[in-house]
Coordinates of N, CA and C in Angstrom, one line a residue:
V219 N 86.5 136.1 94.4 CA 87.0 136.3 95.7 C 87.3 134.9 96.3
L220 N 88.5 134.8 96.7 CA 88.8 133.5 97.4 C 88.2 133.5 98.8
V221 N 87.5 132.4 99.1 CA 86.8 132.3 100.4 C 87.7 131.5 101.3
G222 N 88.4 130.5 100.8 CA 89.2 129.7 101.7 C 90.0 128.6 100.9
V223 N 90.9 128.0 101.5 CA 91.8 127.0 100.9 C 91.9 125.9 101.9
I224 N 91.7 124.7 101.4 CA 91.9 123.5 102.2 C 93.0 122.7 101.7
G225 N 94.0 122.4 102.5 CA 95.2 121.6 102.0 C 95.2 120.3 102.8
L226 N 95.4 119.3 102.0 CA 95.5 117.9 102.6 C 96.8 117.3 102.2
K227 N 97.4 116.6 103.2 CA 98.7 115.9 102.9 C 98.7 114.6 103.5
D228 N 99.0 113.6 102.7 CA 99.1 112.2 103.2 C 100.6 112.0 103.4
P229 N 101.2 112.1 104.6 CA 102.6 112.0 104.7 C 103.1 110.6 104.5
I230 N 104.4 110.5 104.0 CA 105.0 109.2 103.8 C 105.3 108.6 105.2
R231 N 105.0 107.4 105.4 CA 105.2 106.7 106.7 C 106.7 106.6 106.9
P232 N 107.1 106.7 108.2 CA 108.5 106.7 108.5 C 109.2 105.3 108.1
E233 N 108.4 104.2 108.2 CA 109.0 102.9 107.9 C 109.1 102.6 106.4
S234 N 108.5 103.5 105.5 CA 108.4 103.2 104.1 C 109.8 102.9 103.4
K235 N 110.8 103.8 103.7 CA 112.1 103.6 103.1 C 112.7 102.3 103.5
A236 N 112.6 101.9 104.7 CA 113.2 100.6 105.2 C 112.4 99.4 104.5
I237 N 111.1 99.6 104.3 CA 110.3 98.5 103.7 C 110.7 98.4 102.2
I238 N 111.0 99.4 101.5 CA 111.4 99.4 100.1 C 112.8 98.7 100.1
A239 N 113.7 99.0 101.0 CA 115.0 98.3 101.1 C 114.9 96.9 101.4
A240 N 113.9 96.5 102.3 CA 113.7 95.1 102.6 C 113.1 94.3 101.5
L241 N 112.2 95.0 100.7 CA 111.7 94.3 99.5 C 112.9 94.0 98.5
R242 N 113.7 94.9 98.3 CA 114.9 94.7 97.4 C 115.8 93.6 97.9
S243 N 116.1 93.6 99.3 CA 116.9 92.6 99.8 C 116.3 91.2 99.8
S244 N 114.9 91.2 99.8 CA 114.2 89.9 99.7 C 114.2 89.3 98.3
G245 N 114.7 90.0 97.3 CA 114.8 89.5 96.0 C 113.9 90.2 95.0
V246 N 113.1 91.2 95.4 CA 112.2 91.9 94.5 C 113.1 92.7 93.5
K247 N 113.0 92.5 92.2 CA 113.9 93.1 91.3 C 113.4 94.4 90.7
R248 N 112.1 94.6 90.6 CA 111.6 95.8 90.1 C 110.5 96.4 91.0
I249 N 110.7 97.6 91.4 CA 109.7 98.3 92.2 C 109.3 99.5 91.5
A250 N 108.0 99.6 91.2 CA 107.5 100.8 90.5 C 106.4 101.4 91.3
L251 N 106.3 102.7 91.2 CA 105.2 103.5 91.8 C 104.2 103.8 90.7
V252 N 103.0 103.3 90.8 CA 102.0 103.5 89.8 C 100.8 104.1 90.6
T253 N 100.5 105.4 90.2 CA 99.6 106.1 91.0 C 98.7 107.1 90.2
G254 N 97.6 107.4 90.6 CA 96.7 108.4 90.0 C 97.1 109.8 90.4
D255 N 98.0 109.9 91.4 CA 98.4 111.2 91.9 C 99.1 112.1 90.9
R256 N 99.2 113.4 91.2 CA 99.9 114.3 90.3 C 101.4 113.9 90.2
D257 N 102.0 114.2 89.1 CA 103.4 113.8 88.8 C 104.3 114.4 89.9
E258 N 104.1 115.6 90.3 CA 105.0 116.3 91.2 C 105.0 115.5 92.6
T259 N 103.8 115.1 93.0 CA 103.7 114.4 94.3 C 104.3 113.0 94.1
A260 N 104.0 112.3 93.0 CA 104.6 111.0 92.8 C 106.1 111.0 92.8
Q261 N 106.7 112.0 92.1 CA 108.1 112.1 92.0 C 108.8 112.3 93.4
E262 N 108.1 113.2 94.2 CA 108.6 113.5 95.5 C 108.6 112.2 96.4
V263 N 107.5 111.4 96.3 CA 107.5 110.2 97.1 C 108.5 109.2 96.6
A264 N 108.6 109.1 95.3 CA 109.6 108.1 94.7 C 111.0 108.5 95.1
N265 N 111.3 109.8 95.0 CA 112.7 110.2 95.4 C 113.0 110.0 96.8
T266 N 112.0 110.2 97.7 CA 112.2 110.0 99.1 C 112.5 108.5 99.4
L267 N 111.8 107.6 98.7 CA 111.8 106.2 99.0 C 112.9 105.5 98.1
G268 N 113.5 106.1 97.2 CA 114.5 105.5 96.3 C 113.9 104.6 95.2
I269 N 112.7 105.0 94.8 CA 112.0 104.3 93.7 C 112.3 105.1 92.4
T270 N 112.9 104.4 91.4 CA 113.3 105.1 90.2 C 112.2 105.0 89.0
E271 N 111.3 104.1 89.1 CA 110.3 103.9 88.1 C 109.0 104.4 88.6
V272 N 108.5 105.5 87.9 CA 107.2 106.2 88.4 C 106.3 106.3 87.2
F273 N 105.0 105.9 87.5 CA 103.9 106.2 86.6 C 102.9 107.0 87.3
S274 N 102.7 108.2 86.9 CA 101.8 109.1 87.7 C 100.6 109.5 86.8
E275 N 99.6 110.0 87.5 CA 98.3 110.5 86.8 C 97.7 109.4 85.9
V276 N 97.8 108.2 86.4 CA 97.3 107.1 85.5 C 95.9 106.6 86.0
S277 N 95.1 106.2 85.1 CA 93.7 105.7 85.4 C 93.8 104.2 85.7
A278 N 92.6 103.7 86.0 CA 92.5 102.2 86.3 C 92.9 101.4 85.0
A279 N 92.5 101.9 83.9 CA 92.8 101.2 82.6 C 94.3 101.2 82.3
E280 N 94.9 102.4 82.6 CA 96.3 102.5 82.4 C 97.1 101.6 83.4
K281 N 96.6 101.5 84.6 CA 97.3 100.6 85.6 C 97.2 99.2 85.1
L282 N 96.1 98.8 84.5 CA 95.9 97.5 84.0 C 96.9 97.2 82.8
T283 N 97.0 98.2 82.0 CA 98.0 98.1 80.8 C 99.4 98.0 81.3
I284 N 99.8 98.8 82.3 CA 101.1 98.7 82.9 C 101.4 97.3 83.5
T285 N 100.4 96.8 84.2 CA 100.5 95.4 84.8 C 100.6 94.4 83.7
N286 N 99.8 94.4 82.7 CA 99.9 93.4 81.6 C 101.3 93.5 80.9
E287 N 101.8 94.7 80.7 CA 103.1 94.9 80.1 C 104.2 94.3 81.0
A288 N 104.1 94.5 82.3 CA 105.1 94.0 83.2 C 105.1 92.5 83.2
M289 N 103.9 91.9 83.2 CA 103.7 90.5 83.1 C 104.3 89.9 81.9
A290 N 104.2 90.6 80.7 CA 104.7 90.1 79.5 C 106.3 90.1 79.5
L291 N 106.8 91.0 80.2 CA 108.3 91.2 80.3 C 109.0 90.4 81.4
A292 N 108.2 90.1 82.4 CA 108.7 89.5 83.7 C 109.2 88.1 83.5
K293 N 110.3 87.8 84.2 CA 110.8 86.4 84.2 C 110.3 85.7 85.5
G294 N 109.6 86.5 86.3 CA 109.2 85.9 87.6 C 107.7 86.4 87.8
T295 N 107.4 86.4 89.1 CA 106.1 86.8 89.5 C 105.9 88.3 89.6
V296 N 104.8 88.8 89.1 CA 104.4 90.2 89.2 C 103.4 90.3 90.3
V297 N 103.7 91.1 91.3 CA 102.9 91.4 92.4 C 102.4 92.9 92.3
V298 N 101.1 93.1 92.4 CA 100.6 94.4 92.4 C 99.9 94.6 93.8
V299 N 100.2 95.8 94.4 CA 99.7 96.1 95.7 C 98.8 97.4 95.5
G300 N 97.6 97.4 96.0 CA 96.8 98.5 95.9 C 95.7 98.5 97.0
D301 N 95.0 99.7 97.1 CA 94.0 99.8 98.1 C 92.7 100.5 97.7
G302 N 92.6 100.7 96.4 CA 91.4 101.4 95.9 C 90.7 100.8 94.7
I303 N 89.6 101.4 94.4 CA 88.8 100.8 93.3 C 89.6 100.9 92.0
N304 N 90.4 102.0 91.8 CA 91.2 102.1 90.6 C 92.3 101.0 90.5
D305 N 92.6 100.4 91.6 CA 93.6 99.3 91.6 C 93.0 97.9 91.2
A306 N 91.7 97.8 91.3 CA 91.1 96.5 91.2 C 91.4 95.7 89.9
P307 N 91.3 96.4 88.7 CA 91.6 95.6 87.5 C 93.1 95.1 87.5
A308 N 94.0 95.9 87.9 CA 95.4 95.5 88.0 C 95.7 94.4 89.0
L309 N 95.0 94.5 90.1 CA 95.1 93.5 91.2 C 94.6 92.1 90.6
A310 N 93.5 92.2 89.9 CA 92.9 90.9 89.4 C 93.8 90.3 88.3
A311 N 94.5 91.2 87.5 CA 95.3 90.7 86.4 C 96.7 90.2 86.8
A312 N 97.2 90.7 87.9 CA 98.6 90.4 88.3 C 98.7 88.9 88.7
H313 N 99.9 88.4 88.6 CA 100.1 87.0 89.1 C 99.6 86.9 90.6
V314 N 100.0 87.9 91.4 CA 99.5 88.0 92.8 C 99.1 89.4 93.0
G315 N 97.8 89.6 93.3 CA 97.2 90.9 93.7 C 97.1 91.0 95.2
V316 N 97.6 92.1 95.8 CA 97.6 92.2 97.2 C 96.8 93.5 97.5
A317 N 95.7 93.4 98.2 CA 94.9 94.5 98.6 C 95.3 94.9 100.1
M318 N 95.4 96.2 100.2 CA 95.6 96.7 101.6 C 94.2 97.0 102.1
G319 N 93.6 96.1 102.9 CA 92.2 96.1 103.2 C 91.7 96.9 104.4
A320 N 92.6 97.5 105.1 CA 92.2 98.2 106.3 C 91.2 99.3 106.1
R321 N 91.2 99.9 104.9 CA 90.4 101.1 104.7 C 89.0 100.6 104.1
G322 N 88.7 99.4 104.0 CA 87.5 98.9 103.6 C 87.3 99.0 102.0
A323 N 88.4 98.9 101.3 CA 88.4 99.0 99.9 C 87.8 97.7 99.3
T324 N 86.5 97.6 99.2 CA 85.8 96.4 98.8 C 86.2 95.9 97.4
A325 N 86.3 96.8 96.4 CA 86.6 96.4 95.1 C 88.0 95.8 95.0
A326 N 88.9 96.5 95.7 CA 90.3 96.0 95.7 C 90.4 94.6 96.4
S327 N 89.7 94.5 97.5 CA 89.7 93.3 98.3 C 89.1 92.1 97.5
E328 N 88.1 92.4 96.8 CA 87.4 91.3 96.0 C 88.3 90.9 94.8
A329 N 89.1 91.8 94.3 CA 89.9 91.5 93.1 C 91.2 90.9 93.4
A330 N 91.7 91.0 94.7 CA 93.0 90.6 95.1 C 93.0 89.1 95.4
D331 N 94.2 88.6 95.4 CA 94.5 87.2 95.8 C 94.8 87.2 97.3
V332 N 95.4 88.2 97.8 CA 95.8 88.3 99.2 C 95.3 89.7 99.7
I333 N 94.8 89.6 100.9 CA 94.3 90.9 101.6 C 95.1 91.0 102.9
I334 N 95.8 92.2 103.0 CA 96.5 92.5 104.2 C 95.6 93.5 105.0
V335 N 95.0 92.9 106.0 CA 94.0 93.7 106.8 C 94.8 94.8 107.6
D336 N 95.9 94.5 108.1 CA 96.7 95.5 108.8 C 97.2 96.5 107.7
D337 N 97.2 97.7 107.9 CA 97.5 98.7 106.9 C 99.0 98.9 106.8
S338 N 99.8 97.9 106.7 CA 101.2 98.0 106.6 C 101.7 97.0 105.6
I339 N 102.5 97.5 104.6 CA 103.0 96.6 103.6 C 104.1 95.7 104.1
E340 N 104.5 96.0 105.3 CA 105.6 95.2 105.9 C 105.3 93.7 105.9
L341 N 104.0 93.4 106.1 CA 103.6 92.0 106.1 C 103.8 91.3 104.7
L342 N 103.9 92.1 103.7 CA 104.1 91.6 102.3 C 105.5 91.0 102.3
I343 N 106.5 91.6 102.9 CA 107.8 91.1 103.0 C 107.9 89.7 103.6
R344 N 107.2 89.6 104.7 CA 107.1 88.3 105.4 C 106.5 87.3 104.5
A345 N 105.4 87.6 103.8 CA 104.7 86.7 102.9 C 105.7 86.2 101.8
I346 N 106.4 87.2 101.3 CA 107.4 86.8 100.2 C 108.4 85.9 100.7
L347 N 109.0 86.1 101.9 CA 110.0 85.3 102.4 C 109.5 83.9 102.8
I348 N 108.2 83.8 103.3 CA 107.6 82.5 103.6 C 107.4 81.7 102.3
S349 N 106.9 82.4 101.3 CA 106.6 81.7 100.0 C 107.9 81.2 99.4
K350 N 108.9 82.0 99.5 CA 110.2 81.5 98.9 C 110.7 80.3 99.6
R351 N 110.6 80.3 101.0 CA 111.1 79.2 101.8 C 110.2 77.9 101.5
A352 N 108.9 78.1 101.4 CA 108.0 77.0 101.1 C 108.3 76.4 99.7
R353 N 108.6 77.3 98.7 CA 108.9 76.8 97.4 C 110.2 76.0 97.4
R354 N 111.2 76.5 98.1 CA 112.5 75.8 98.2 C 112.3 74.5 98.8
K355 N 111.5 74.4 99.9 CA 111.3 73.1 100.6 C 110.5 72.2 99.7
A356 N 109.6 72.7 98.9 CA 108.8 71.8 98.0 C 109.7 71.2 96.9
L357 N 110.6 72.1 96.4 CA 111.5 71.6 95.4 C 112.5 70.6 95.9
Q358 N 113.0 70.8 97.2 CA 113.9 69.9 97.8 C 113.2 68.5 98.0
S359 N 111.9 68.6 98.5 CA 111.2 67.3 98.7 C 111.0 66.6 97.4
A360 N 110.6 67.3 96.4 CA 110.4 66.6 95.1 C 111.7 66.0 94.6
G361 N 112.8 66.7 94.7 CA 114.1 66.2 94.3 C 114.5 65.0 95.1
I362 N 114.3 65.0 96.4 CA 114.7 63.9 97.2 C 113.8 62.7 96.9
G363 N 112.5 63.0 96.7 CA 111.6 61.9 96.3 C 111.9 61.2 95.0
M364 N 112.3 62.0 94.0 CA 112.7 61.5 92.7 C 114.0 60.7 92.8
A365 N 114.9 61.2 93.6 CA 116.2 60.5 93.7 C 116.0 59.2 94.4
L366 N 115.2 59.1 95.5 CA 114.9 57.9 96.1 C 114.2 56.9 95.2
S367 N 113.3 57.4 94.4 CA 112.5 56.5 93.5 C 113.5 55.9 92.5
I368 N 114.4 56.7 92.0 CA 115.4 56.2 91.0 C 116.3 55.1 91.7
I369 N 116.7 55.4 92.9 CA 117.6 54.4 93.6 C 116.8 53.1 93.8
I370 N 115.6 53.2 94.2 CA 114.7 52.0 94.5 C 114.5 51.2 93.2
M371 N 114.2 51.9 92.1 CA 114.0 51.3 90.8 C 115.3 50.6 90.3
A372 N 116.4 51.3 90.5 CA 117.7 50.7 90.1 C 118.0 49.4 90.9
T373 N 117.7 49.5 92.2 CA 117.9 48.4 93.1 C 117.0 47.2 92.7
G374 N 115.8 47.5 92.4 CA 114.8 46.5 92.0 C 115.2 45.9 90.7
A375 N 115.7 46.7 89.7 CA 116.2 46.1 88.5 C 117.4 45.2 88.7
E376 N 118.3 45.6 89.5 CA 119.5 44.7 89.8 C 119.0 43.4 90.5
L377 N 118.1 43.5 91.4 CA 117.6 42.4 92.1 C 116.9 41.4 91.2
E378 N 116.1 42.0 90.2 CA 115.4 41.1 89.3 C 116.5 40.4 88.4
Q379 N 117.5 41.1 87.9 CA 118.5 40.5 87.1 C 119.3 39.4 87.9
A380 N 119.5 39.6 89.2 CA 120.2 38.6 90.0 C 119.3 37.4 90.1
L381 N 118.0 37.6 90.3 CA 117.1 36.4 90.4 C 117.0 35.7 89.1
L382 N 117.0 36.4 88.0 CA 116.9 35.7 86.6 C 118.2 34.9 86.4
A383 N 119.4 35.5 86.8 CA 120.6 34.8 86.6 C 120.7 33.6 87.6
Y384 N 120.1 33.6 88.7 CA 120.1 32.5 89.7 C 119.3 31.3 89.2
E385 N 118.2 31.6 88.4 CA 117.3 30.6 88.0 C 118.0 29.9 86.9

């Protein structure tokens, strides 16, 4: 005899679709949904957000395997975002692990490189853009420094030859 039914639903946040689009426009080439949720739920979320690569009903060990495979194939940085204990191994293995820490996910927070205390992935987009700008500035500085060093060395060599010829 059925006594009762309890239904729970974690709705997709209204800003999620815009955040996925912003990640793509910021240069993120591959976005995959890797979840322990049922396939039906994962596919519904992925379709709503425009994510084409879905791994559902996966364990912590499978998340780690997926992360390691992504890192082996990637030509850039692999970022894993998670908020639970099942995400901790993948967060630790990724080039950059990002824990969504507002829910007090201690294992995820300890395994991650970055913790976003505010429960919004929107801050990740800002972090990506800031890191890209910082990298670009660092490369520019290094390039300018090397160019100036070469100019100074060339000038010094010419000056030395001029002094030797004068003697």
